[in-house]
Coordinates of C-alpha atoms in Angstrom, one line a residue:
Chain A
M8 CA 0.0 0.0 0.0
V9 CA 1.3 3.4 -1.0
A10 CA 1.7 6.0 1.8
F11 CA 0.3 9.5 1.0
E12 CA 1.3 12.9 2.4
A13 CA -0.8 16.0 2.5
V14 CA 0.5 19.3 1.0
I15 CA -1.3 22.3 2.4
G16 CA -1.0 26.0 1.9
L17 CA -3.0 28.7 3.6
E18 CA -4.5 31.9 2.4
I19 CA -5.5 34.2 5.3
H20 CA -7.5 37.4 5.2
A21 CA -7.3 39.6 8.3
E22 CA -9.2 42.9 8.7
L23 CA -6.8 45.5 9.8
L24 CA -7.6 47.6 13.0
T25 CA -7.9 51.0 11.4
R26 CA -10.4 53.6 12.3
S27 CA -11.3 54.4 8.7
K28 CA -11.6 52.4 5.5
M29 CA -8.8 51.4 3.1
F30 CA -9.5 54.0 0.3
C31 CA -12.0 56.4 1.9
S32 CA -12.7 58.1 5.2
C33 CA -15.8 56.1 6.1
P34 CA -15.5 54.8 9.7
V35 CA -14.9 51.1 10.2
V36 CA -17.9 49.8 12.1
D37 CA -18.6 46.4 13.7
S38 CA -20.6 44.8 10.8
T39 CA -22.2 42.4 13.2
Q40 CA -23.6 45.2 15.4
A41 CA -24.1 48.4 13.3
E42 CA -27.3 49.2 11.4
P43 CA -26.8 48.4 7.7
N44 CA -25.4 51.0 5.3
V45 CA -24.5 53.6 7.9
A46 CA -20.8 53.8 7.0
V47 CA -20.9 54.3 3.2
C48 CA -19.8 57.2 1.0
P49 CA -19.6 57.7 -2.8
I50 CA -16.1 56.1 -2.9
C51 CA -16.9 52.8 -1.2
A52 CA -20.3 52.7 -2.9
G53 CA -18.5 52.7 -6.2
M54 CA -19.9 55.9 -7.6
P55 CA -18.5 57.0 -11.0
G56 CA -16.0 59.9 -10.8
T57 CA -14.6 59.1 -7.3
L58 CA -11.0 58.3 -6.6
P59 CA -9.5 56.1 -3.9
V60 CA -6.8 57.4 -1.5
I61 CA -4.7 55.0 0.5
N62 CA -5.0 54.9 4.3
R63 CA -1.5 55.4 5.8
Q64 CA -2.3 53.4 8.9
A65 CA -3.4 50.3 6.9
V66 CA 0.0 50.4 5.2
E67 CA 1.8 50.8 8.5
L68 CA -0.1 47.8 10.1
A69 CA 0.6 45.7 7.0
L70 CA 4.3 46.6 7.1
R71 CA 4.4 45.7 10.8
V72 CA 3.0 42.2 10.1
A73 CA 5.3 41.8 7.0
L74 CA 8.4 42.7 9.0
A75 CA 7.5 40.5 11.9
L76 CA 7.3 37.7 9.4
G77 CA 10.7 38.6 8.2
C78 CA 9.4 39.5 4.7
Q79 CA 11.3 41.4 2.0
I80 CA 9.4 44.7 1.6
H81 CA 8.9 46.0 -1.9
P82 CA 9.9 49.7 -1.9
V83 CA 7.3 50.2 -4.7
S84 CA 4.2 48.1 -4.9
V85 CA 1.3 48.3 -7.2
F86 CA -2.5 48.0 -6.7
A87 CA -4.5 46.0 -9.2
R88 CA -8.1 45.5 -10.1
K89 CA -9.5 42.1 -9.6
N90 CA -12.6 42.0 -11.8
Y91 CA -15.8 40.0 -11.1
F92 CA -19.5 40.7 -10.7
Y93 CA -21.1 40.0 -7.4
P94 CA -23.6 42.2 -5.6
D95 CA -21.3 42.7 -2.6
L96 CA -18.7 44.4 -4.8
P97 CA -20.1 47.8 -5.7
K98 CA -17.4 48.8 -8.3
G99 CA -17.4 45.4 -10.1
Y100 CA -13.8 45.0 -9.1
Q101 CA -11.9 44.7 -5.9
I102 CA -8.7 46.8 -5.5
S103 CA -6.0 44.3 -4.5
Q104 CA -2.4 43.8 -5.2
Y105 CA -1.3 41.2 -7.8
E106 CA 2.0 41.3 -9.6
Q107 CA 3.9 43.5 -7.2
P108 CA 2.6 42.9 -3.7
L109 CA 3.7 44.9 -0.6
A110 CA 6.0 42.1 0.7
V111 CA 7.2 38.6 -0.2
N112 CA 9.3 35.7 1.2
G113 CA 8.7 35.6 4.9
I114 CA 8.8 32.9 7.6
L115 CA 6.3 31.9 10.3
P116 CA 7.8 29.6 13.0
I117 CA 5.2 27.2 14.4
E118 CA 5.5 24.6 17.2
T119 CA 4.5 21.1 16.2
E120 CA 4.5 17.8 18.0
S121 CA 8.0 17.2 16.6
G122 CA 9.4 20.6 17.5
W123 CA 9.6 24.0 15.8
R124 CA 9.1 24.3 12.0
E125 CA 9.5 27.3 9.8
I126 CA 6.6 27.8 7.4
R127 CA 7.5 29.9 4.4
I128 CA 5.3 32.9 3.6
R129 CA 4.9 33.6 -0.1
R130 CA 3.4 37.1 0.0
V131 CA 1.7 39.7 2.1
H132 CA -0.5 42.2 0.4
L133 CA -3.2 44.9 0.9
E134 CA -6.7 44.9 -0.4
E135 CA -10.2 46.0 0.4
D136 CA -13.1 43.9 1.8
T137 CA -16.4 43.4 0.2
G138 CA -19.9 44.2 1.5
K139 CA -22.0 41.7 3.3
L140 CA -24.7 39.7 1.6
S141 CA -27.7 38.1 3.4
H142 CA -29.7 35.5 1.5
V143 CA -33.4 35.6 2.3
H144 CA -36.1 33.0 1.8
A145 CA -39.4 34.6 3.0
D146 CA -43.0 34.5 2.1
G147 CA -42.3 32.4 -1.0
E148 CA -39.7 34.9 -2.2
V149 CA -36.0 34.4 -2.6
Y150 CA -33.7 37.4 -2.7
S151 CA -30.4 38.8 -1.3
L152 CA -29.8 42.0 0.7
V153 CA -26.6 44.0 0.5
D154 CA -25.0 46.0 3.3
L155 CA -22.0 48.0 2.3
N156 CA -20.6 48.9 5.8
R157 CA -17.8 46.4 5.3
A158 CA -17.1 47.3 1.7
G159 CA -13.7 49.0 1.6
V160 CA -12.5 47.9 5.0
P161 CA -8.7 47.2 4.8
L162 CA -7.8 43.6 4.5
L163 CA -4.4 42.0 4.7
E164 CA -3.9 38.8 2.7
I165 CA -1.1 36.5 3.9
V166 CA -0.3 33.5 1.7
S167 CA 1.9 30.7 2.8
E168 CA 3.9 28.3 0.7
P169 CA 2.4 24.7 0.6
D170 CA 4.7 23.7 3.5
L171 CA 2.1 22.3 5.9
R172 CA 1.6 18.5 6.2
S173 CA -1.2 17.9 8.6
A174 CA -4.4 19.3 10.0
Q175 CA -2.7 19.9 13.3
E176 CA 0.0 21.9 11.6
V177 CA -2.6 23.9 9.8
R178 CA -4.2 24.8 13.1
A179 CA -0.9 25.6 14.7
Y180 CA 0.0 27.9 11.8
A181 CA -3.4 29.7 12.0
Q182 CA -3.3 30.1 15.7
T183 CA 0.3 31.4 15.7
L184 CA -0.5 33.9 13.0
R185 CA -3.5 35.1 15.0
I186 CA -1.4 35.5 18.1
L187 CA 1.1 37.5 16.0
L188 CA -1.7 39.8 14.6
R189 CA -2.9 40.5 18.1
T190 CA 0.6 41.0 19.5
L191 CA 1.1 43.6 16.7
Q192 CA -2.3 45.1 17.3
A193 CA -2.9 44.7 13.6
S194 CA -6.2 42.8 13.7
S195 CA -8.7 41.6 16.3
G196 CA -8.3 38.1 14.8
D197 CA -11.9 37.5 15.7
M198 CA -13.0 34.5 13.5
E199 CA -16.6 34.5 14.5
K200 CA -17.0 38.1 13.3
G201 CA -15.2 37.4 10.1
A202 CA -12.2 39.6 11.0
L203 CA -9.9 36.6 10.3
R204 CA -10.8 34.2 7.4
I205 CA -8.7 31.1 6.7
E206 CA -8.8 29.3 3.4
P207 CA -6.6 26.1 3.2
N208 CA -5.6 24.6 -0.2
I209 CA -5.1 20.9 0.2
S210 CA -3.6 18.3 -2.1
V211 CA -2.3 14.9 -1.5
R212 CA 0.5 13.0 -3.2
P213 CA 2.5 9.7 -2.7
A214 CA 4.9 10.3 0.2
G215 CA 8.3 11.4 -1.0
S216 CA 7.0 12.6 -4.3
S217 CA 8.0 16.1 -5.4
T218 CA 5.1 16.9 -7.7
L219 CA 1.9 18.6 -6.4
G220 CA -1.5 16.9 -6.6
T221 CA -4.7 18.6 -7.6
R222 CA -5.8 21.0 -4.9
V223 CA -9.1 21.6 -3.2
E224 CA -9.8 24.9 -1.5
I225 CA -12.0 25.1 1.6
K226 CA -14.1 28.1 2.5
N227 CA -16.5 29.2 5.3
L228 CA -14.4 28.1 8.3
N229 CA -15.3 30.2 11.3
S230 CA -13.3 28.5 14.1
F231 CA -9.9 26.8 14.5
R232 CA -11.8 23.6 15.4
S233 CA -13.7 23.7 12.0
L234 CA -10.4 24.4 10.3
E235 CA -8.7 21.4 11.8
R236 CA -11.6 19.1 11.2
A237 CA -12.3 20.2 7.7
V238 CA -8.7 19.8 6.7
A239 CA -8.5 16.3 8.3
Y240 CA -11.7 15.3 6.5
Q241 CA -10.5 16.6 3.1
I242 CA -7.2 14.8 3.4
E243 CA -9.1 11.6 4.2
V244 CA -11.3 12.1 1.2
Q245 CA -8.4 12.7 -1.2
V246 CA -6.3 9.8 0.1
G247 CA -9.4 7.6 -0.3
K248 CA -9.9 8.7 -3.9
L249 CA -6.2 8.2 -4.8
S250 CA -6.1 4.8 -3.1
R251 CA -9.0 3.6 -5.2
G252 CA -7.4 4.9 -8.3
E253 CA -9.8 7.8 -8.7
V254 CA -8.8 11.3 -9.5
V255 CA -9.2 14.5 -7.3
E256 CA -11.0 17.3 -9.2
Q257 CA -9.9 20.8 -8.6
E258 CA -12.7 22.6 -6.8
T259 CA -13.7 24.9 -4.0
V260 CA -15.6 23.3 -1.2
G261 CA -17.5 24.6 1.8
W262 CA -17.6 23.1 5.3
D263 CA -20.8 21.8 6.8
E264 CA -20.3 22.3 10.5
A265 CA -23.3 20.2 11.5
Q266 CA -22.5 17.1 9.4
E267 CA -18.8 17.6 9.5
I268 CA -18.3 17.1 5.8
T269 CA -17.1 19.3 2.9
F270 CA -19.5 20.0 0.0
S271 CA -18.7 21.2 -3.5
Q272 CA -19.2 24.9 -4.1
R273 CA -17.4 25.6 -7.4
S274 CA -15.6 23.4 -9.9
K275 CA -12.7 24.2 -12.1
E276 CA -14.9 24.7 -15.1
E277 CA -16.6 27.6 -13.3
A278 CA -13.3 29.1 -12.1
H279 CA -13.1 32.8 -12.2
D280 CA -11.3 34.8 -14.8
Y281 CA -10.3 37.9 -12.8
R282 CA -8.6 39.9 -15.6
Y283 CA -6.2 41.6 -13.2
F284 CA -4.7 44.8 -14.4
P285 CA -2.9 47.7 -12.6
E286 CA -5.4 50.0 -10.9
P287 CA -5.3 53.2 -13.0
D288 CA -6.8 55.3 -10.2
L289 CA -3.8 54.7 -7.8
P290 CA -0.2 55.6 -8.5
P291 CA 2.4 53.1 -7.1
L292 CA 2.7 52.8 -3.4
V293 CA 6.1 53.9 -2.3
V294 CA 7.5 52.8 1.1
T295 CA 10.7 54.6 2.1
P296 CA 13.5 52.8 3.8
E297 CA 13.2 55.2 6.7
W298 CA 9.5 54.3 7.2
V299 CA 10.4 50.6 7.1
E300 CA 13.2 51.0 9.6
S301 CA 11.1 53.0 12.1
I302 CA 8.5 50.3 12.0
R303 CA 11.1 47.6 12.4
A304 CA 12.6 49.4 15.4
A305 CA 9.2 49.7 17.1
L306 CA 8.2 46.0 16.7
P307 CA 7.4 44.4 20.1
E308 CA 8.9 41.1 21.2
L309 CA 7.4 38.5 18.8
P310 CA 5.4 35.6 20.3
W311 CA 7.9 32.9 19.5
E312 CA 10.8 35.0 21.0
R313 CA 8.7 35.6 24.0
Q314 CA 7.9 31.9 24.4
R315 CA 11.7 31.0 24.2
R316 CA 12.5 33.7 26.8
Y317 CA 9.9 32.4 29.2
V318 CA 11.3 28.9 29.0
E319 CA 15.0 29.7 28.7
A320 CA 15.4 32.8 30.8
L321 CA 12.6 32.6 33.3
G322 CA 12.5 28.8 33.6
L323 CA 8.8 28.4 33.0
A324 CA 7.3 25.0 32.1
P325 CA 6.7 24.9 28.3
A326 CA 3.0 24.4 28.8
E327 CA 2.7 27.6 30.9
A328 CA 4.9 29.6 28.5
R329 CA 2.6 28.5 25.6
L330 CA -0.5 29.4 27.5
L331 CA 0.8 32.8 28.4
V332 CA 2.0 33.6 24.9
S333 CA -1.3 32.6 23.4
D334 CA -2.9 35.6 25.0
P335 CA -0.8 38.8 24.4
A336 CA -2.7 40.8 27.0
L337 CA -2.2 38.1 29.6
A338 CA 1.5 37.8 28.7
D339 CA 1.9 41.6 28.9
F340 CA 0.3 41.5 32.4
F341 CA 2.6 38.6 33.4
D342 CA 5.7 40.5 32.2
R343 CA 4.7 43.5 34.3
V344 CA 4.2 41.2 37.3
V345 CA 7.6 39.7 36.8
G346 CA 9.1 43.2 36.5
A347 CA 7.6 44.2 39.9
L348 CA 8.5 41.0 41.8
K349 CA 11.0 41.5 44.7
R350 CA 11.3 38.0 46.2
A351 CA 8.9 35.6 44.5
P352 CA 10.3 33.7 41.5
A353 CA 8.9 34.3 38.0
R354 CA 7.8 30.6 37.9
M355 CA 5.5 31.2 40.8
A356 CA 4.0 34.2 39.0
A357 CA 3.5 32.1 35.9
T358 CA 1.7 29.4 37.9
W359 CA -0.5 32.0 39.6
V360 CA -1.3 33.9 36.4
T361 CA -2.2 30.8 34.4
G362 CA -3.9 29.1 37.4
E363 CA -5.7 31.3 39.9
L364 CA -5.9 34.4 37.8
L365 CA -7.1 32.8 34.6
A366 CA -9.6 30.7 36.6
R367 CA -11.0 33.9 38.1
L368 CA -11.2 35.6 34.7
N369 CA -12.9 32.5 33.1
E370 CA -15.3 32.1 36.1
Q371 CA -16.5 35.7 35.8
G372 CA -16.2 35.9 32.0
Q373 CA -14.0 39.0 32.5
T374 CA -11.1 40.4 30.7
L375 CA -7.9 41.7 32.3
E376 CA -8.8 45.3 31.3
V377 CA -11.8 45.4 33.6
L378 CA -10.2 43.6 36.4
R379 CA -9.3 45.9 39.4
L380 CA -5.9 44.2 39.8
S381 CA -2.6 46.0 39.1
P382 CA 0.4 43.8 38.1
E383 CA 2.3 45.6 40.9
G384 CA -0.3 44.7 43.5
F385 CA -0.3 41.1 42.3
A386 CA 3.5 41.0 42.5
D387 CA 3.3 42.4 46.1
L388 CA 0.8 39.6 47.0
L389 CA 3.2 36.9 45.7
D390 CA 6.2 38.5 47.5
R391 CA 4.2 38.5 50.8
T392 CA 3.3 34.9 50.3
V393 CA 7.0 33.9 49.7
E394 CA 8.0 35.9 52.7
G395 CA 5.7 33.8 54.8
Q396 CA 3.5 36.7 55.8
I397 CA 0.4 34.8 54.6
N398 CA 0.1 31.2 53.5
L399 CA -0.8 30.0 50.0
N400 CA -4.4 29.2 50.8
T401 CA -4.9 32.6 52.4
A402 CA -3.2 34.3 49.4
K403 CA -5.8 32.8 47.1
G404 CA -8.6 34.4 49.1
V405 CA -6.7 37.7 49.2
L406 CA -6.3 37.6 45.4
Q407 CA -10.1 37.1 45.1
E408 CA -10.8 40.1 47.2
M409 CA -8.1 42.2 45.4
C410 CA -9.8 41.5 42.1
M411 CA -13.2 42.5 43.4
S412 CA -12.4 45.5 45.6
G413 CA -9.2 46.7 44.1
K414 CA -7.7 47.1 47.6
P415 CA -4.0 46.3 48.1
A416 CA -3.0 43.0 49.6
V417 CA -1.5 44.7 52.7
Q418 CA -4.8 46.3 53.6
I419 CA -6.9 43.1 53.1
I420 CA -4.4 41.1 55.3
A421 CA -4.6 43.7 58.1
E422 CA -8.3 44.3 58.0
R423 CA -9.1 40.6 58.0
G424 CA -6.3 39.6 60.4
L425 CA -4.9 37.1 58.0
E426 CA -1.3 37.5 58.7
Q427 CA 0.4 34.1 59.0
V428 CA 1.5 33.2 62.5
S429 CA 4.8 31.3 62.9
D430 CA 5.1 31.3 66.7
P431 CA 6.2 27.7 67.5
E432 CA 4.7 27.7 71.0
W433 CA 1.3 28.9 69.8
I434 CA 1.2 26.3 67.1
A435 CA 2.3 23.5 69.5
R436 CA -0.5 24.5 71.9
I437 CA -3.2 24.3 69.2
V438 CA -1.9 21.0 67.9
A439 CA -1.9 19.6 71.4
Q440 CA -5.5 20.9 71.9
V441 CA -6.7 19.2 68.7
L442 CA -5.2 15.9 69.6
R443 CA -6.7 16.1 73.1
E444 CA -10.2 17.0 71.9
N445 CA -10.4 14.2 69.3
P446 CA -9.5 10.9 71.2
A447 CA -11.5 8.7 68.8
E448 CA -9.7 9.9 65.7
L449 CA -6.4 9.6 67.5
D450 CA -7.2 6.0 68.4
K451 CA -7.9 5.2 64.7
Y452 CA -4.7 6.9 63.7
R453 CA -2.7 4.9 66.2
S454 CA -4.3 1.7 64.8
G455 CA -2.9 2.5 61.4
K456 CA -5.3 4.9 59.7
S457 CA -2.6 7.3 58.7
T458 CA -4.7 9.2 56.2
L459 CA -6.2 10.9 59.3
F460 CA -3.1 13.1 59.3
N461 CA -4.8 15.4 56.8
W462 CA -7.9 15.6 58.9
F463 CA -5.9 16.6 62.0
Y464 CA -4.1 19.2 59.8
G465 CA -7.5 20.6 58.7
Q466 CA -8.7 20.9 62.3
V467 CA -5.6 22.9 63.3
M468 CA -5.9 25.2 60.3
R469 CA -9.6 25.7 61.1
L470 CA -8.9 26.6 64.7
T471 CA -6.3 29.1 63.6
R472 CA -8.6 30.4 60.8
G473 CA -5.9 29.5 58.2
K474 CA -3.3 31.8 59.8
A475 CA -0.9 29.2 61.1
N476 CA 2.3 28.6 59.1
P477 CA 1.3 25.4 57.3
Q478 CA 4.9 24.1 57.1
M479 CA 5.3 24.5 60.9
V480 CA 1.9 22.9 61.6
R481 CA 2.8 19.9 59.5
E482 CA 6.1 19.5 61.3
E483 CA 4.6 19.9 64.8
L484 CA 1.7 17.5 63.9
T485 CA 4.1 14.9 62.5
R486 CA 6.2 15.1 65.6
C487 CA 3.2 14.8 68.0
L488 CA 1.6 11.9 66.1
E489 CA 4.8 10.0 65.9
D490 CA 5.2 10.4 69.7
Q491 CA 1.7 9.0 70.1
V492 CA 2.4 6.0 67.9
R493 CA 5.7 5.3 69.7
G494 CA 4.0 5.7 73.1
E495 CA 1.6 2.9 72.0
S496 CA 4.1 0.3 71.0
Chain B
M26 CA -5.2 39.0 -34.4
S27 CA -8.6 37.6 -34.7
L28 CA -10.8 36.5 -31.7
T29 CA -12.6 33.3 -31.9
L30 CA -16.4 33.2 -31.3
A31 CA -15.7 31.2 -28.1
E32 CA -13.6 34.0 -26.8
V33 CA -16.3 36.6 -27.6
E34 CA -18.8 34.4 -25.7
H35 CA -16.4 34.1 -22.8
I36 CA -16.0 37.9 -22.6
A37 CA -19.7 38.4 -22.9
R38 CA -20.3 35.9 -20.0
L39 CA -17.8 37.7 -17.8
A40 CA -19.5 41.0 -18.5
R41 CA -22.9 39.3 -17.9
L42 CA -24.1 40.3 -21.4
E43 CA -26.4 38.2 -23.5
L44 CA -25.4 38.5 -27.2
S45 CA -27.4 37.4 -30.2
E46 CA -25.6 35.3 -32.9
E47 CA -25.5 38.4 -35.1
E48 CA -24.0 40.5 -32.3
K49 CA -21.4 37.8 -31.6
I50 CA -20.1 38.0 -35.2
R51 CA -20.2 41.9 -35.2
F52 CA -18.5 42.2 -31.9
R53 CA -15.9 39.6 -32.9
E54 CA -14.9 41.9 -35.8
Q55 CA -15.0 45.1 -33.8
L56 CA -13.1 43.7 -30.8
S57 CA -10.5 42.1 -33.1
A58 CA -10.0 45.5 -34.8
I59 CA -9.5 47.2 -31.4
L60 CA -7.0 44.6 -30.4
D61 CA -5.1 44.9 -33.7
Y62 CA -4.9 48.7 -33.2
A63 CA -3.5 48.2 -29.6
A64 CA -1.2 45.5 -30.9
R65 CA 0.8 48.2 -32.8
L66 CA 2.5 48.9 -29.5
Q67 CA 4.2 45.5 -29.9
E68 CA 6.3 47.1 -32.6
V69 CA 8.0 49.4 -30.1
D70 CA 11.5 48.2 -29.0
T71 CA 11.2 47.9 -25.2
R72 CA 14.4 45.9 -24.6
N73 CA 16.0 48.7 -22.4
I74 CA 12.8 50.0 -20.8
S75 CA 11.5 48.6 -17.5
P76 CA 7.9 47.7 -17.3
T77 CA 5.6 50.2 -15.7
A78 CA 1.9 50.9 -15.2
W79 CA 2.6 54.6 -14.9
T80 CA 4.1 56.9 -17.4
V81 CA 4.7 59.8 -15.1
N82 CA 6.8 59.6 -12.0
V83 CA 4.3 60.0 -9.2
Q84 CA 3.6 58.1 -6.1
A85 CA 0.3 57.5 -4.3
P86 CA -0.5 60.2 -1.7
L87 CA -1.4 58.7 1.7
R88 CA -4.3 59.7 3.8
E89 CA -4.3 59.9 7.7
D90 CA -6.5 57.4 9.3
V91 CA -9.2 59.8 10.4
P92 CA -12.8 58.7 10.0
A93 CA -15.4 61.0 8.6
Q94 CA -19.1 60.4 8.3
G95 CA -20.2 59.3 4.8
L96 CA -23.7 59.6 3.3
P97 CA -27.0 59.3 5.1
T98 CA -28.4 55.8 4.6
S99 CA -31.3 57.1 2.6
E100 CA -28.9 58.7 0.1
V101 CA -26.8 55.6 -0.1
L102 CA -29.8 53.7 -1.2
S103 CA -31.4 56.4 -3.3
N104 CA -30.3 54.9 -6.7
A105 CA -31.3 51.4 -5.8
P106 CA -34.1 49.9 -7.9
Q107 CA -35.2 47.9 -4.8
V108 CA -34.6 48.6 -1.1
Q109 CA -35.6 46.6 1.9
D110 CA -34.6 47.0 5.6
N111 CA -32.1 49.8 4.8
Q112 CA -30.3 47.4 2.4
F113 CA -30.0 47.0 -1.4
R114 CA -32.4 44.2 -2.4
V115 CA -31.0 42.2 -5.3
P116 CA -32.0 39.0 -7.1
P117 CA -30.9 35.9 -5.2
V118 CA -27.2 35.0 -5.6
L119 CA -25.5 32.1 -4.1
E120 CA -22.2 31.8 -6.0
G121 CA -20.8 34.1 -8.7

């Protein structure tokens, strides 16, 4: 039996986070929230006699992404018309870039099961989004409605080389790219709102072959989960066909979320003929070396660099590093906590941020921005815990109150009398009291039920309202119980 | 350079035009004549000239990213043959 391998390339469209549209000053509105056709002007409505003017910020954001991907920037790039008729495209063409895109030849590092891989980026270019179409079946009538709010919103198209080999790698690539877009504040990356659209091209060939098979493109994927499943499904379909000696037809397919299958949308015979030609309304886009260098100099730490620093310099567990990096806002918060720590180690901060803090955020469906917790205050809490001023369990309660009230840890500890007590005589007295008041449990312990240790420990902590130094309680309890057992034998 | 009838039909389909048989023949002649005229450019020796889409040395001016209100919705829709729920209503489309 012949082994097959999948060859997959990705085309990704990301809406850029500008305030106005790509070629006109219309505001960019949330197309899932705004009333239809409230952000439309003669330019984005495709009125005759209007002229497009390029949004500088869209170019800036595109350059940011291209540079982060290590692309070569074209000092002069050209916009082109991509011609086709569809009601969501008012002009009858989309302004895009074709022969001379803004940037080419980049790399996106992704982490796979077998380590890091570098996926080559073929091109990064700017274009404009289309309007939104709704298909209506009502009262025996069938028609479509067109909302042009989104028409002309800047889009960044990022095309990879066919370097991906599995559905898992496709997902890793898409997720890494989204983290990058968010880190650079270039796009919201929100797939459900359509701000990030991922279109994989999949072909299959005998393993080791260097020729490419016929490719199938998948559209309508609105989550990473659908992406991974649709790609896995499509690979299986193609391997099945080739194994049976059938051929794969070139086509575009959609993903049926409910049935988890792909269905044909367009075959090769109906493929578009876009008749690209240079956009006569826009002179070439010139990007000066000074502009490029100023953007390069202002790039933040990139996600894969950050992940390496967390593991290599801060000693975090790889899983924690990955989790932090996956959320740029959380990682920024973590970095500020680490910067403010005086005694607690960074590893402890990572455990707390990815554990307690994340749990609290998820529980309350909150984001870091609304949380009344400063990184400095959080660092102070961890320092106090390490210093032994409060114990770990108490610290969790203090964190909860800090998040809700915004009070500093020191105030909560004082007000609630939570300060940890490490007085050995006081602890010895309470341990003795607990043993004295629970003769039945003590008998059971002596007769071999050693799991009662934790029960005694719980009793001591309850009596001290959680303030006793846990380490000292354990030591004292161990000593007393051993005495008891020895006294028996 | 003479266009084939199939090419004329392809161009007509791309432009969403329905042509009669008589029109196909007429447009085939006219379009071929236009292409022949433009083809005279092929005679120019361009060996030492780099390709360009622009004959004058200009670069695109850039606009600051400052939003400004566009047209009122009623005006956006004022040319539409059919309007519904503040949107353009068009014949059903599924894939173009």
